[in-house]
mmCIF file of C-alpha atoms in Angstrom:
data_model
loop_
_atom_site.group_PDB
_atom_site.id
_atom_site.type_symbol
_atom_site.label_atom_id
_atom_site.label_comp_id
_atom_site.label_asym_id
_atom_site.label_seq_id
_atom_site.Cartn_x
_atom_site.Cartn_y
_atom_site.Cartn_z
ATOM 1 C CA UNK A 1 38.270 4.746 -2.255
ATOM 2 C CA UNK A 2 38.908 6.705 -5.407
ATOM 3 C CA UNK A 3 35.878 8.153 -7.146
ATOM 4 C CA UNK A 4 34.840 10.755 -9.671
ATOM 5 C CA UNK A 5 31.577 12.604 -10.023
ATOM 6 C CA UNK A 6 30.061 14.132 -13.106
ATOM 7 C CA UNK A 7 27.207 16.281 -11.827
ATOM 8 C CA UNK A 8 25.576 16.892 -15.200
ATOM 9 C CA UNK A 9 23.806 14.164 -17.128
ATOM 10 C CA UNK A 10 23.663 16.385 -20.187
ATOM 11 C CA UNK A 11 25.220 19.587 -21.390
ATOM 12 C CA UNK A 12 23.716 21.561 -24.256
ATOM 13 C CA UNK A 13 25.723 24.143 -26.124
ATOM 14 C CA UNK A 14 25.415 25.982 -29.414
ATOM 15 C CA UNK A 15 28.017 25.374 -32.082
ATOM 16 C CA UNK A 16 30.837 27.878 -31.834
ATOM 17 C CA UNK A 17 30.299 28.529 -28.145
ATOM 18 C CA UNK A 18 32.712 27.397 -25.458
ATOM 19 C CA UNK A 19 31.848 24.209 -23.630
ATOM 20 C CA UNK A 20 32.609 22.855 -20.181
ATOM 21 C CA UNK A 21 31.937 19.362 -18.902
ATOM 22 C CA UNK A 22 32.389 19.130 -15.164
ATOM 23 C CA UNK A 23 34.204 16.508 -13.138
ATOM 24 C CA UNK A 24 35.161 16.385 -9.478
ATOM 25 C CA UNK A 25 37.259 13.722 -7.856
ATOM 26 C CA UNK A 26 37.941 12.159 -4.516
ATOM 27 C CA UNK A 27 41.251 10.401 -4.110
ATOM 28 C CA UNK A 28 43.821 9.585 -1.528
ATOM 29 C CA UNK A 29 47.246 10.649 -2.653
ATOM 30 C CA UNK A 30 48.070 12.150 -6.023
ATOM 31 C CA UNK A 31 45.342 11.686 -8.611
ATOM 32 C CA UNK A 32 45.765 10.313 -12.091
ATOM 33 C CA UNK A 33 42.806 11.754 -14.004
ATOM 34 C CA UNK A 34 41.505 11.033 -17.479
ATOM 35 C CA UNK A 35 38.860 12.073 -19.964
ATOM 36 C CA UNK A 36 37.422 9.705 -22.541
ATOM 37 C CA UNK A 37 34.799 10.193 -25.235
ATOM 38 C CA UNK A 38 32.339 7.603 -26.487
ATOM 39 C CA UNK A 39 30.368 7.812 -29.709
ATOM 40 C CA UNK A 40 27.177 5.732 -30.077
ATOM 41 C CA UNK A 41 27.787 1.981 -30.043
ATOM 42 C CA UNK A 42 31.520 2.488 -29.998
ATOM 43 C CA UNK A 43 34.311 1.975 -27.511
ATOM 44 C CA UNK A 44 36.002 4.753 -25.624
ATOM 45 C CA UNK A 45 38.561 7.084 -27.101
ATOM 46 C CA UNK A 46 41.236 8.698 -24.993
ATOM 47 C CA UNK A 47 41.162 12.497 -24.906
ATOM 48 C CA UNK A 48 43.680 13.515 -22.292
ATOM 49 C CA UNK A 49 45.183 12.771 -18.917
ATOM 50 C CA UNK A 50 46.688 14.504 -15.918
ATOM 51 C CA UNK A 51 49.492 12.768 -14.095
ATOM 52 C CA UNK A 52 51.639 15.590 -12.796
ATOM 53 C CA UNK A 53 53.037 18.932 -13.881
ATOM 54 C CA UNK A 54 51.152 21.719 -15.633
ATOM 55 C CA UNK A 55 47.591 22.034 -14.384
ATOM 56 C CA UNK A 56 46.287 22.751 -17.883
ATOM 57 C CA UNK A 57 46.345 19.654 -19.989
ATOM 58 C CA UNK A 58 45.781 19.759 -23.730
ATOM 59 C CA UNK A 59 44.363 16.758 -25.512
ATOM 60 C CA UNK A 60 42.851 15.483 -28.716
ATOM 61 C CA UNK A 61 40.359 17.323 -30.941
ATOM 62 C CA UNK A 62 41.054 20.712 -29.333
ATOM 63 C CA UNK A 63 39.944 19.676 -25.862
ATOM 64 C CA UNK A 64 41.721 20.677 -22.694
ATOM 65 C CA UNK A 65 41.186 20.153 -19.004
ATOM 66 C CA UNK A 66 42.280 22.057 -15.949
ATOM 67 C CA UNK A 67 43.369 20.273 -12.813
ATOM 68 C CA UNK A 68 42.347 22.262 -9.753
ATOM 69 C CA UNK A 69 43.611 20.740 -6.559
ATOM 70 C CA UNK A 70 41.874 23.121 -4.174
ATOM 71 C CA UNK A 71 38.498 22.472 -5.774
ATOM 72 C CA UNK A 72 39.283 18.812 -6.537
ATOM 73 C CA UNK A 73 38.044 19.354 -10.058
ATOM 74 C CA UNK A 74 39.148 18.350 -13.533
ATOM 75 C CA UNK A 75 36.713 20.047 -15.890
ATOM 76 C CA UNK A 76 36.889 19.391 -19.614
ATOM 77 C CA UNK A 77 36.793 22.443 -21.858
ATOM 78 C CA UNK A 78 36.857 23.494 -25.470
ATOM 79 C CA UNK A 79 36.867 27.092 -26.692
ATOM 80 C CA UNK A 80 34.551 26.522 -29.650
ATOM 81 C CA UNK A 81 32.193 23.548 -29.833
ATOM 82 C CA UNK A 82 31.496 21.591 -33.000
ATOM 83 C CA UNK A 83 28.398 19.568 -33.809
ATOM 84 C CA UNK A 84 30.718 16.590 -34.226
ATOM 85 C CA UNK A 85 31.728 16.922 -30.571
ATOM 86 C CA UNK A 86 28.309 15.595 -29.597
ATOM 87 C CA UNK A 87 29.002 12.393 -27.672
ATOM 88 C CA UNK A 88 29.176 10.866 -24.216
ATOM 89 C CA UNK A 89 32.104 12.032 -22.115
ATOM 90 C CA UNK A 90 33.561 10.135 -19.196
ATOM 91 C CA UNK A 91 35.877 11.361 -16.504
ATOM 92 C CA UNK A 92 37.975 8.679 -14.824
ATOM 93 C CA UNK A 93 40.460 8.287 -12.017
ATOM 94 C CA UNK A 94 43.033 5.588 -11.642
ATOM 95 C CA UNK A 95 42.538 3.344 -8.666
ATOM 96 C CA UNK A 96 45.734 3.714 -6.728
ATOM 97 C CA UNK A 97 45.445 0.214 -5.373
ATOM 98 C CA UNK A 98 45.707 -1.522 -8.750
ATOM 99 C CA UNK A 99 47.724 -0.805 -11.846
ATOM 100 C CA UNK A 100 45.793 1.159 -14.439
ATOM 101 C CA UNK A 101 42.398 0.171 -13.073
ATOM 102 C CA UNK A 102 40.126 3.050 -13.959
ATOM 103 C CA UNK A 103 37.070 4.169 -12.055
ATOM 104 C CA UNK A 104 34.646 5.985 -14.344
ATOM 105 C CA UNK A 105 32.161 8.723 -13.663
ATOM 106 C CA UNK A 106 28.574 8.330 -14.760
ATOM 107 C CA UNK A 107 29.157 10.173 -17.999
ATOM 108 C CA UNK A 108 27.873 13.437 -19.438
ATOM 109 C CA UNK A 109 26.081 13.604 -22.747
ATOM 110 C CA UNK A 110 27.230 16.629 -24.718
ATOM 111 C CA UNK A 111 24.776 17.902 -27.296
ATOM 112 C CA UNK A 112 26.015 20.612 -29.620
ATOM 113 C CA UNK A 113 23.267 22.339 -31.577
ATOM 114 C CA UNK A 114 23.983 23.759 -35.035
ATOM 115 C CA UNK B 1 47.767 5.189 -31.773
ATOM 116 C CA UNK B 2 47.509 1.694 -30.421
ATOM 117 C CA UNK B 3 44.597 -0.420 -31.613
ATOM 118 C CA UNK B 4 42.460 -2.824 -29.642
ATOM 119 C CA UNK B 5 40.127 -5.038 -31.598
ATOM 120 C CA UNK B 6 37.045 -6.761 -30.239
ATOM 121 C CA UNK B 7 35.179 -9.531 -31.942
ATOM 122 C CA UNK B 8 32.321 -10.001 -32.524
ATOM 123 C CA UNK B 9 30.954 -6.467 -32.489
ATOM 124 C CA UNK B 10 27.420 -7.809 -32.231
ATOM 125 C CA UNK B 11 26.129 -11.191 -31.218
ATOM 126 C CA UNK B 12 22.670 -12.576 -30.657
ATOM 127 C CA UNK B 13 22.266 -15.886 -28.891
ATOM 128 C CA UNK B 14 19.627 -18.039 -27.313
ATOM 129 C CA UNK B 15 19.212 -18.268 -23.590
ATOM 130 C CA UNK B 16 21.343 -21.012 -22.098
ATOM 131 C CA UNK B 17 24.126 -20.883 -24.669
ATOM 132 C CA UNK B 18 27.644 -19.576 -24.151
ATOM 133 C CA UNK B 19 29.222 -16.700 -26.015
ATOM 134 C CA UNK B 20 32.909 -15.873 -26.378
ATOM 135 C CA UNK B 21 34.160 -12.336 -26.974
ATOM 136 C CA UNK B 22 37.748 -11.751 -28.031
ATOM 137 C CA UNK B 23 39.884 -8.744 -27.265
ATOM 138 C CA UNK B 24 43.125 -8.334 -29.183
ATOM 139 C CA UNK B 25 45.846 -5.731 -29.005
ATOM 140 C CA UNK B 26 46.871 -5.423 -32.643
ATOM 141 C CA UNK B 27 50.119 -3.497 -32.537
ATOM 142 C CA UNK B 28 51.308 -3.763 -28.977
ATOM 143 C CA UNK B 29 51.640 -6.234 -26.138
ATOM 144 C CA UNK B 30 49.465 -5.976 -23.070
ATOM 145 C CA UNK B 31 50.148 -7.806 -19.834
ATOM 146 C CA UNK B 32 46.914 -6.464 -18.431
ATOM 147 C CA UNK B 33 43.522 -6.117 -20.023
ATOM 148 C CA UNK B 34 40.287 -4.969 -18.448
ATOM 149 C CA UNK B 35 36.716 -6.000 -19.134
ATOM 150 C CA UNK B 36 33.870 -3.544 -18.642
ATOM 151 C CA UNK B 37 30.144 -3.805 -18.933
ATOM 152 C CA UNK B 38 27.982 -0.893 -19.898
ATOM 153 C CA UNK B 39 24.224 -0.716 -19.536
ATOM 154 C CA UNK B 40 22.197 1.697 -21.664
ATOM 155 C CA UNK B 41 22.792 5.307 -20.707
ATOM 156 C CA UNK B 42 25.014 4.254 -17.835
ATOM 157 C CA UNK B 43 28.663 4.310 -17.016
ATOM 158 C CA UNK B 44 31.174 1.537 -17.499
ATOM 159 C CA UNK B 45 31.321 -1.017 -14.753
ATOM 160 C CA UNK B 46 34.628 -2.772 -14.339
ATOM 161 C CA UNK B 47 34.041 -6.508 -14.304
ATOM 162 C CA UNK B 48 37.519 -7.942 -14.052
ATOM 163 C CA UNK B 49 41.205 -7.428 -14.606
ATOM 164 C CA UNK B 50 42.782 -9.952 -16.937
ATOM 165 C CA UNK B 51 46.442 -10.745 -16.416
ATOM 166 C CA UNK B 52 48.478 -12.678 -18.945
ATOM 167 C CA UNK B 53 49.386 -16.099 -17.670
ATOM 168 C CA UNK B 54 47.437 -15.899 -14.440
ATOM 169 C CA UNK B 55 43.893 -15.911 -13.144
ATOM 170 C CA UNK B 56 41.708 -12.896 -13.660
ATOM 171 C CA UNK B 57 40.809 -10.668 -10.750
ATOM 172 C CA UNK B 58 37.078 -10.121 -10.518
ATOM 173 C CA UNK B 59 35.311 -7.138 -9.023
ATOM 174 C CA UNK B 60 32.927 -7.613 -6.174
ATOM 175 C CA UNK B 61 29.580 -8.918 -7.295
ATOM 176 C CA UNK B 62 30.816 -10.326 -10.613
ATOM 177 C CA UNK B 63 30.362 -14.092 -10.914
ATOM 178 C CA UNK B 64 33.640 -15.638 -12.023
ATOM 179 C CA UNK B 65 31.939 -18.851 -13.095
ATOM 180 C CA UNK B 66 29.507 -16.882 -15.183
ATOM 181 C CA UNK B 67 32.029 -14.643 -16.882
ATOM 182 C CA UNK B 68 35.088 -16.709 -17.718
ATOM 183 C CA UNK B 69 38.192 -14.735 -18.616
ATOM 184 C CA UNK B 70 41.271 -16.158 -20.231
ATOM 185 C CA UNK B 71 44.396 -14.166 -21.066
ATOM 186 C CA UNK B 72 46.421 -16.700 -22.973
ATOM 187 C CA UNK B 73 48.926 -14.392 -24.614
ATOM 188 C CA UNK B 74 50.213 -10.839 -24.491
ATOM 189 C CA UNK B 75 47.827 -9.853 -27.271
ATOM 190 C CA UNK B 76 44.645 -11.764 -26.549
ATOM 191 C CA UNK B 77 42.093 -11.920 -23.772
ATOM 192 C CA UNK B 78 38.725 -13.632 -24.042
ATOM 193 C CA UNK B 79 35.508 -13.216 -22.112
ATOM 194 C CA UNK B 80 33.060 -16.108 -22.192
ATOM 195 C CA UNK B 81 29.547 -15.506 -20.963
ATOM 196 C CA UNK B 82 28.394 -18.965 -19.898
ATOM 197 C CA UNK B 83 24.778 -20.087 -19.904
ATOM 198 C CA UNK B 84 23.693 -16.648 -21.001
ATOM 199 C CA UNK B 85 20.365 -15.204 -19.924
ATOM 200 C CA UNK B 86 18.493 -12.109 -21.099
ATOM 201 C CA UNK B 87 19.796 -10.110 -18.140
ATOM 202 C CA UNK B 88 23.319 -10.657 -19.483
ATOM 203 C CA UNK B 89 22.424 -8.593 -22.530
ATOM 204 C CA UNK B 90 24.746 -5.624 -22.473
ATOM 205 C CA UNK B 91 27.592 -3.788 -24.147
ATOM 206 C CA UNK B 92 30.924 -5.330 -23.187
ATOM 207 C CA UNK B 93 34.099 -3.317 -23.650
ATOM 208 C CA UNK B 94 37.699 -4.351 -23.165
ATOM 209 C CA UNK B 95 40.732 -2.184 -22.677
ATOM 210 C CA UNK B 96 44.446 -2.774 -22.656
ATOM 211 C CA UNK B 97 47.578 -0.983 -21.621
ATOM 212 C CA UNK B 98 50.718 -1.147 -23.657
ATOM 213 C CA UNK B 99 53.769 -2.462 -21.828
ATOM 214 C CA UNK B 100 56.038 0.376 -20.827
ATOM 215 C CA UNK B 101 53.450 3.152 -20.875
ATOM 216 C CA UNK B 102 51.847 4.988 -17.996
ATOM 217 C CA UNK B 103 48.174 5.636 -17.552
ATOM 218 C CA UNK B 104 46.704 5.487 -21.019
ATOM 219 C CA UNK B 105 44.401 2.637 -21.776
ATOM 220 C CA UNK B 106 43.267 1.734 -25.247
ATOM 221 C CA UNK B 107 39.711 0.562 -25.635
ATOM 222 C CA UNK B 108 38.102 -1.848 -27.996
ATOM 223 C CA UNK B 109 35.037 -0.900 -29.997
ATOM 224 C CA UNK B 110 32.797 -2.945 -27.763
ATOM 225 C CA UNK B 111 30.644 -6.011 -28.264
ATOM 226 C CA UNK B 112 26.881 -5.843 -27.990
ATOM 227 C CA UNK B 113 25.409 -9.049 -26.649
ATOM 228 C CA UNK B 114 21.710 -9.738 -26.979
ATOM 229 C CA UNK B 115 20.353 -12.854 -25.312
ATOM 230 C CA UNK B 116 16.926 -13.943 -26.472
#
C-alpha cells in the first residue's frame, strides 16, 4: 500500500532562515507526490506536486520540493522562511489503485519565529 | 485557481439529529469528490469517494449508513451525518478534482461539526 511519513511533528525556524519539512514515501510503481498547507480552521491549499520529470519542483509561495528516488524522500524546502509560513504542512501520495485518492502524512507544524 | 465551497463552515447540533454538509465546485465540474475527516492535531482521514451519478465508495471502518453521501451533479456533493453523536464532532473537509486535470485536488474550507 502507498504511504507517506512525516517524521517531525513540529519544525521551528527563525524568520529569514532556510526551512525543510521532511517527507518519505513508500509506493509501488511511480509515485505521484504532493504538498499541501493548512492554516488554522481552514481547508488545505495546494503547494506543489511531483508527477514526473525534473526532480526539483517549484510551487506556490516560494516553496520547492526535491524528489529523491534513492532515498524515497520528497522534502519541502524554502530558502528564507516568513512568519506567515507558520502552518500545518501535509505530504501526500496518490493511491495508485484509485483515481486521485490521496493518502496523507500525519502533518508537520511549522513555526517560524520573528 | 479552482474554488471549492463548503457549507456550513460551522454547525452545532443536538445529539440524535442529522446534519447535512454541502460541497460545491464553483467554477469547474468534478466527477469525483472526496470527503475527509480531521481530528484535532491529526491528519486527514479519507472517509469516502463520491462519484457523480453512482454510489459512494467508503473506506474501511466508515459506516455508510451513518455518513450518507450523495453526488447529485457535477458540482455538488453532500455529506449527511445521521443521528449525530458527540463522537462525530470533527472537522470535515471535501475535495474535488477538475475534469481533465491530473493530480491536483482542490479543497473546501472545511466544516466544523460540534454535537452536543
